[in-house]
PDB file of C-alpha atoms in Angstrom:
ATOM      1  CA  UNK A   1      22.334 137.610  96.308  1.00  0.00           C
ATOM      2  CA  UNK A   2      22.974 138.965  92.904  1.00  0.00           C
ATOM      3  CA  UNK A   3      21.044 136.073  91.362  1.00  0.00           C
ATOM      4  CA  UNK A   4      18.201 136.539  93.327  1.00  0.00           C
ATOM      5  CA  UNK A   5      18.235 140.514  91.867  1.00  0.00           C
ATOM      6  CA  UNK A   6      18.826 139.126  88.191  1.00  0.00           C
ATOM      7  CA  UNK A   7      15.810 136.941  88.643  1.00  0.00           C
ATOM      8  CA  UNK A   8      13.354 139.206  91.004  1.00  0.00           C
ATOM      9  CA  UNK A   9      14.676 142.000  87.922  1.00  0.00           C
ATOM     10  CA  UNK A  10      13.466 139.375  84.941  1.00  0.00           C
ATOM     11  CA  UNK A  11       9.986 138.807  86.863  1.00  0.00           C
ATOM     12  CA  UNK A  12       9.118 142.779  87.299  1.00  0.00           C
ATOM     13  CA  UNK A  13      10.103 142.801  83.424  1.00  0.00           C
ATOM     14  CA  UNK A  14       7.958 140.057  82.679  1.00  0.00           C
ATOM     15  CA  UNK A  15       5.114 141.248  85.114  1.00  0.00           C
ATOM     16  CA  UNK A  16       5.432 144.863  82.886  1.00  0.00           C
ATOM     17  CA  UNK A  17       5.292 143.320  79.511  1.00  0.00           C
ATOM     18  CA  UNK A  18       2.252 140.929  80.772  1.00  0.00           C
ATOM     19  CA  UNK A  19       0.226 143.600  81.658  1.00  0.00           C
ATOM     20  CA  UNK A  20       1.106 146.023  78.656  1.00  0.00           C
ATOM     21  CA  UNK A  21       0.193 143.180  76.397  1.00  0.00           C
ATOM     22  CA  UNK A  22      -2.720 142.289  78.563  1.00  0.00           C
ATOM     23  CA  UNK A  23      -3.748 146.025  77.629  1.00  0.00           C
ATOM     24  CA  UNK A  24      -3.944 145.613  74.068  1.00  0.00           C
ATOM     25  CA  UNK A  25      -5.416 142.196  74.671  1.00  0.00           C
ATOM     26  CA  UNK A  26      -9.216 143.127  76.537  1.00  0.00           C
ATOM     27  CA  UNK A  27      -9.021 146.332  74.087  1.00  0.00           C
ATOM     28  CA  UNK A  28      -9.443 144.403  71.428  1.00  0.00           C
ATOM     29  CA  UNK A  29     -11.942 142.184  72.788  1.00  0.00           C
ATOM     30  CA  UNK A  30     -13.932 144.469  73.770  1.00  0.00           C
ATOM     31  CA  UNK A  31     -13.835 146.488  70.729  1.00  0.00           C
ATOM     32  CA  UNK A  32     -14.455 143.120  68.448  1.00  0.00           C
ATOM     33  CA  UNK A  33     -11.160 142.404  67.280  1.00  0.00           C
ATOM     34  CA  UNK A  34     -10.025 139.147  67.194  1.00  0.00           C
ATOM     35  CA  UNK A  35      -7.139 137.729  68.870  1.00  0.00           C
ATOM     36  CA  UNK A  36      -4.779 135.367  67.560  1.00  0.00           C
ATOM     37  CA  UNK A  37      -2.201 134.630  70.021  1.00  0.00           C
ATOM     38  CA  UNK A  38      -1.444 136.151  73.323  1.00  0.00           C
ATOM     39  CA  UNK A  39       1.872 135.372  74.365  1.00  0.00           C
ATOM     40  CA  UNK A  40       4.262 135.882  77.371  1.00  0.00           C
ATOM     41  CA  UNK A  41       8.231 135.401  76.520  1.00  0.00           C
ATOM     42  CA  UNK A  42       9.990 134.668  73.110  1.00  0.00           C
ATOM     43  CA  UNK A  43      11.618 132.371  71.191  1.00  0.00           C
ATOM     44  CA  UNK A  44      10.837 128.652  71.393  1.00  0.00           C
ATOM     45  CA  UNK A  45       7.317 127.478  72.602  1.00  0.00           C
ATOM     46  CA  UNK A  46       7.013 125.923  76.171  1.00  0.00           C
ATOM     47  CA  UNK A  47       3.459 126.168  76.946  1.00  0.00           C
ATOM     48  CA  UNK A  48       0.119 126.628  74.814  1.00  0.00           C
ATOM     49  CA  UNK A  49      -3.242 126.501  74.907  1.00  0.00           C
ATOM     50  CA  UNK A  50      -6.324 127.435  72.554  1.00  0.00           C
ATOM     51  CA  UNK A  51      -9.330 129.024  74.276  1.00  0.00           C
ATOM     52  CA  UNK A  52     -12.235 130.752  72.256  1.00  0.00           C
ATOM     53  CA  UNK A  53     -10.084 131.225  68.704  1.00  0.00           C
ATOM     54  CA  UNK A  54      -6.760 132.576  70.861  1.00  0.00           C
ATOM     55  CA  UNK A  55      -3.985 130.551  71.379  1.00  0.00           C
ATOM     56  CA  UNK A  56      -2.407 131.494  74.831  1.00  0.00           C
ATOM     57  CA  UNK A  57       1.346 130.737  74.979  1.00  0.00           C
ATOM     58  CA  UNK A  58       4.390 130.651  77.011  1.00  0.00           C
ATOM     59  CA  UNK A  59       7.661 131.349  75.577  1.00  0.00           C
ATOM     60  CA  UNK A  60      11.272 130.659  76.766  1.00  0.00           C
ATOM     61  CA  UNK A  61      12.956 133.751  76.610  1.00  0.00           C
ATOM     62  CA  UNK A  62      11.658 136.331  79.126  1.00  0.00           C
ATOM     63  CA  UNK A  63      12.657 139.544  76.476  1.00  0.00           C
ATOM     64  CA  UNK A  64       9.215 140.278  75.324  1.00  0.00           C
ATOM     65  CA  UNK A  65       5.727 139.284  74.434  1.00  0.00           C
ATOM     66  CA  UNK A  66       3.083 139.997  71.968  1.00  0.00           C
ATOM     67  CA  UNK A  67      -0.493 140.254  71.756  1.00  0.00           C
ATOM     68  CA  UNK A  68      -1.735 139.164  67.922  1.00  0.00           C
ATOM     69  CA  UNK A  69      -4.271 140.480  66.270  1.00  0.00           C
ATOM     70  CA  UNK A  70      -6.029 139.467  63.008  1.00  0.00           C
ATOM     71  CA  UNK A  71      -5.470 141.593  60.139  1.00  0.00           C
ATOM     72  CA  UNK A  72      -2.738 143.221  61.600  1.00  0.00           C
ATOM     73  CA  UNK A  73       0.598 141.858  59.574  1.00  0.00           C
ATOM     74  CA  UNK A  74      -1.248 141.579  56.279  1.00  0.00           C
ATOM     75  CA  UNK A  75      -5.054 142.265  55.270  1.00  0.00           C
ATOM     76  CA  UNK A  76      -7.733 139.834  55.881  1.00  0.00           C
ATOM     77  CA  UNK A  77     -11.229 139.133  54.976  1.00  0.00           C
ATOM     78  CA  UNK A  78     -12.458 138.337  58.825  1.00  0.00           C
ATOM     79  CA  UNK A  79     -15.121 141.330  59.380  1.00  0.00           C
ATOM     80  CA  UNK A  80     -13.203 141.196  62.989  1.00  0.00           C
ATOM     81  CA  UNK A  81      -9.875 142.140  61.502  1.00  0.00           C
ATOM     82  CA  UNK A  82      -7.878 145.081  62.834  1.00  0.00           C
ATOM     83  CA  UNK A  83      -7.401 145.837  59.447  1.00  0.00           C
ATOM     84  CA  UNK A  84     -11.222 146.307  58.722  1.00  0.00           C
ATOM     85  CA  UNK A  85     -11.547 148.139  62.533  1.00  0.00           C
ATOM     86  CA  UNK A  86     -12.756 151.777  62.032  1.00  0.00           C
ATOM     87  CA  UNK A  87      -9.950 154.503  63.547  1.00  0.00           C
ATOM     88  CA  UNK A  88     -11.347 155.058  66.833  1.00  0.00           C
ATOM     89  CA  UNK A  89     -11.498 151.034  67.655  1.00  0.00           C
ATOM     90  CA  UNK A  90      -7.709 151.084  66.373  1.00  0.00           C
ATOM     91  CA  UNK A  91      -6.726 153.678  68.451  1.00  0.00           C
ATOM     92  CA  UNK A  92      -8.224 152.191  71.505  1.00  0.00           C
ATOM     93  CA  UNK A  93      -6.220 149.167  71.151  1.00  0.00           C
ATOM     94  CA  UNK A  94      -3.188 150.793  70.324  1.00  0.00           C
ATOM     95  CA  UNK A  95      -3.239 152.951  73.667  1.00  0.00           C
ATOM     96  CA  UNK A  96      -4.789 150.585  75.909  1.00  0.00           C
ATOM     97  CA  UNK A  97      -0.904 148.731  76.458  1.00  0.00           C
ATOM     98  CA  UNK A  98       0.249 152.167  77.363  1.00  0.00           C
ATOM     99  CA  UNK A  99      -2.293 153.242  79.387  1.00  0.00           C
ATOM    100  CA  UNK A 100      -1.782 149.346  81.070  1.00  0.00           C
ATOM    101  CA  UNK A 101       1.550 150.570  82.134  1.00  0.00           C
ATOM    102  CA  UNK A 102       0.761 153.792  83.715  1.00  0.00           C
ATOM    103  CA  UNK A 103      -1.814 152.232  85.258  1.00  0.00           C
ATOM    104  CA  UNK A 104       0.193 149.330  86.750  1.00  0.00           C
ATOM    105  CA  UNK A 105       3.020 152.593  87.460  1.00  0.00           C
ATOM    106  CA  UNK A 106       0.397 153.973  89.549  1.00  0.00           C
ATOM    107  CA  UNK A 107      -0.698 151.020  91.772  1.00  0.00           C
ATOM    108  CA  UNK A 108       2.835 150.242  92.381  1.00  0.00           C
ATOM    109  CA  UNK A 109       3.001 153.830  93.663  1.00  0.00           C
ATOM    110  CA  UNK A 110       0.445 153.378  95.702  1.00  0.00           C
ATOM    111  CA  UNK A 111       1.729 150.380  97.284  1.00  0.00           C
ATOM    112  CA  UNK A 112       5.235 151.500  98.176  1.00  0.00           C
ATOM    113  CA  UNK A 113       3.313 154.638  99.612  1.00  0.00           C
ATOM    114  CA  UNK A 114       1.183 152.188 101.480  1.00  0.00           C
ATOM    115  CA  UNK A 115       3.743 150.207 102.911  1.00  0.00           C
ATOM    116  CA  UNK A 116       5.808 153.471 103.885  1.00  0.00           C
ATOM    117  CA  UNK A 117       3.382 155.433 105.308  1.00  0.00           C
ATOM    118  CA  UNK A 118       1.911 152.871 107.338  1.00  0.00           C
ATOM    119  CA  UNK A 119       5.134 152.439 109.710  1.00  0.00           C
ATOM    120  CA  UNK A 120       5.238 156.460 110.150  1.00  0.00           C
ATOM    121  CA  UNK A 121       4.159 158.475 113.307  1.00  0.00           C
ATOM    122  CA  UNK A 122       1.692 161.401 112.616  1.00  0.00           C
ATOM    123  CA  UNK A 123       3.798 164.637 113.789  1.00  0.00           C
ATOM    124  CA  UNK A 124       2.754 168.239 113.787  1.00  0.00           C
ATOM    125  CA  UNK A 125       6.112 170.953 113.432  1.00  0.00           C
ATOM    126  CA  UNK A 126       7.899 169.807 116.155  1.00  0.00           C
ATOM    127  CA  UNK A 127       5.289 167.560 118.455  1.00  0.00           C
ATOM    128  CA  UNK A 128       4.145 164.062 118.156  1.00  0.00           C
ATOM    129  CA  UNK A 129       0.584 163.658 118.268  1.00  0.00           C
ATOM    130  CA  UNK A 130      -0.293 160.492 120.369  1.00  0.00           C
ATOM    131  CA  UNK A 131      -4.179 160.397 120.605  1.00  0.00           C
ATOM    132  CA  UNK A 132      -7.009 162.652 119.998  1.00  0.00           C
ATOM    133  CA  UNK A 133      -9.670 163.227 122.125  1.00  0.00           C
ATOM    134  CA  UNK A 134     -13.128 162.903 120.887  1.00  0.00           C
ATOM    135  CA  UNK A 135     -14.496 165.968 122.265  1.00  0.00           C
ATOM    136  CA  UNK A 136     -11.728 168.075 120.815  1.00  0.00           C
ATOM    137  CA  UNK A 137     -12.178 170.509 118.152  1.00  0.00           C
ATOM    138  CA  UNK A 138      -9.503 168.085 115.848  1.00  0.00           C
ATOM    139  CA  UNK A 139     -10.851 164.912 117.153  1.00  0.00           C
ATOM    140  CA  UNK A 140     -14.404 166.274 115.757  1.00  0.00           C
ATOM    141  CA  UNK A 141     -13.220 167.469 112.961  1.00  0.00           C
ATOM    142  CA  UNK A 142     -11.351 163.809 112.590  1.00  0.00           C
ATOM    143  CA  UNK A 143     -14.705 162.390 112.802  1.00  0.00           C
ATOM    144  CA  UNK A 144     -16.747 164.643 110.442  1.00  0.00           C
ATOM    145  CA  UNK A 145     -14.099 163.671 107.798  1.00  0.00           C
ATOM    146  CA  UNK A 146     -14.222 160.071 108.475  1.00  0.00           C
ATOM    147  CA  UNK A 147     -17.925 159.846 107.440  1.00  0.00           C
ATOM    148  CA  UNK A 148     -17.399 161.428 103.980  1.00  0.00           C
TER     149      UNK A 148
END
């Protein structure tokens, strides 16, 4: 049982660092930047691929990932260089991992809600409420607000 936490822990990790890079990753495509290498994991390489001028890769160690961008380390001569990006482009791709993981916070939220809420009873003070009737003044008002 402890195993199973250890590696259910490692894949929310993973899932959080995916989508963070992921982020930075459509920012700078949309914006023009180019990509270099998207990766998921660290260390030694188990799985690649090169699609469109970015190499997609799979690392072994599940402690990080990394989204690179040209021009980033060092300056380059590629027009599509983060290097050469104006500010507001840079800035864009520098939040968009952040805003990733509030986003991702949120539609966990959401979901836990979801699930919660769904097996609770609908209770007013000290009653239950068990069914509304249609010509009632709530069961109108139930309707009115279901059509907006």
């Amino acid at each position: 049982m402890k195993a199973l936490g250890i590696i259910i822990g490692i894949l929310g990790f993973l899932l959080l660092i995916t989508f963070h890079e992921w982020g930075h990753f459509m920012a700078a495509k949309m914006v023009g930047v180019s990509v270099n290498e998207f990766s998921v994991g660290m260390g030694p390489l188990i799985w690649q691929k090169e699609t469109n001028n970015t190499m997609y890769s799979i690392r072994a160690l599940p402690i990080g990932g990394y989204c690179a961008l040209e021009g980033e380390e060092e300056e380059s001569d590629n027009p599509k260089s983060f290097s050469k990006a104006g500010f507001l482009k840079k800035f864009v791709i520098l939040v968009a991992g952040s805003f990733n993981n509030l986003l991702l916070g949120l539609i966990i939220l959401l979901c836990v809600y979801g699930y919660i809420a769904s097996g609770l009873e609908t209770k007013i003070g000290f009653l239950r409420v068990l069914e509304v009737a249609w010509n009632d003044f709530i069961g109108i008002a139930g309707m009115i607000f279901s059509f907006l």
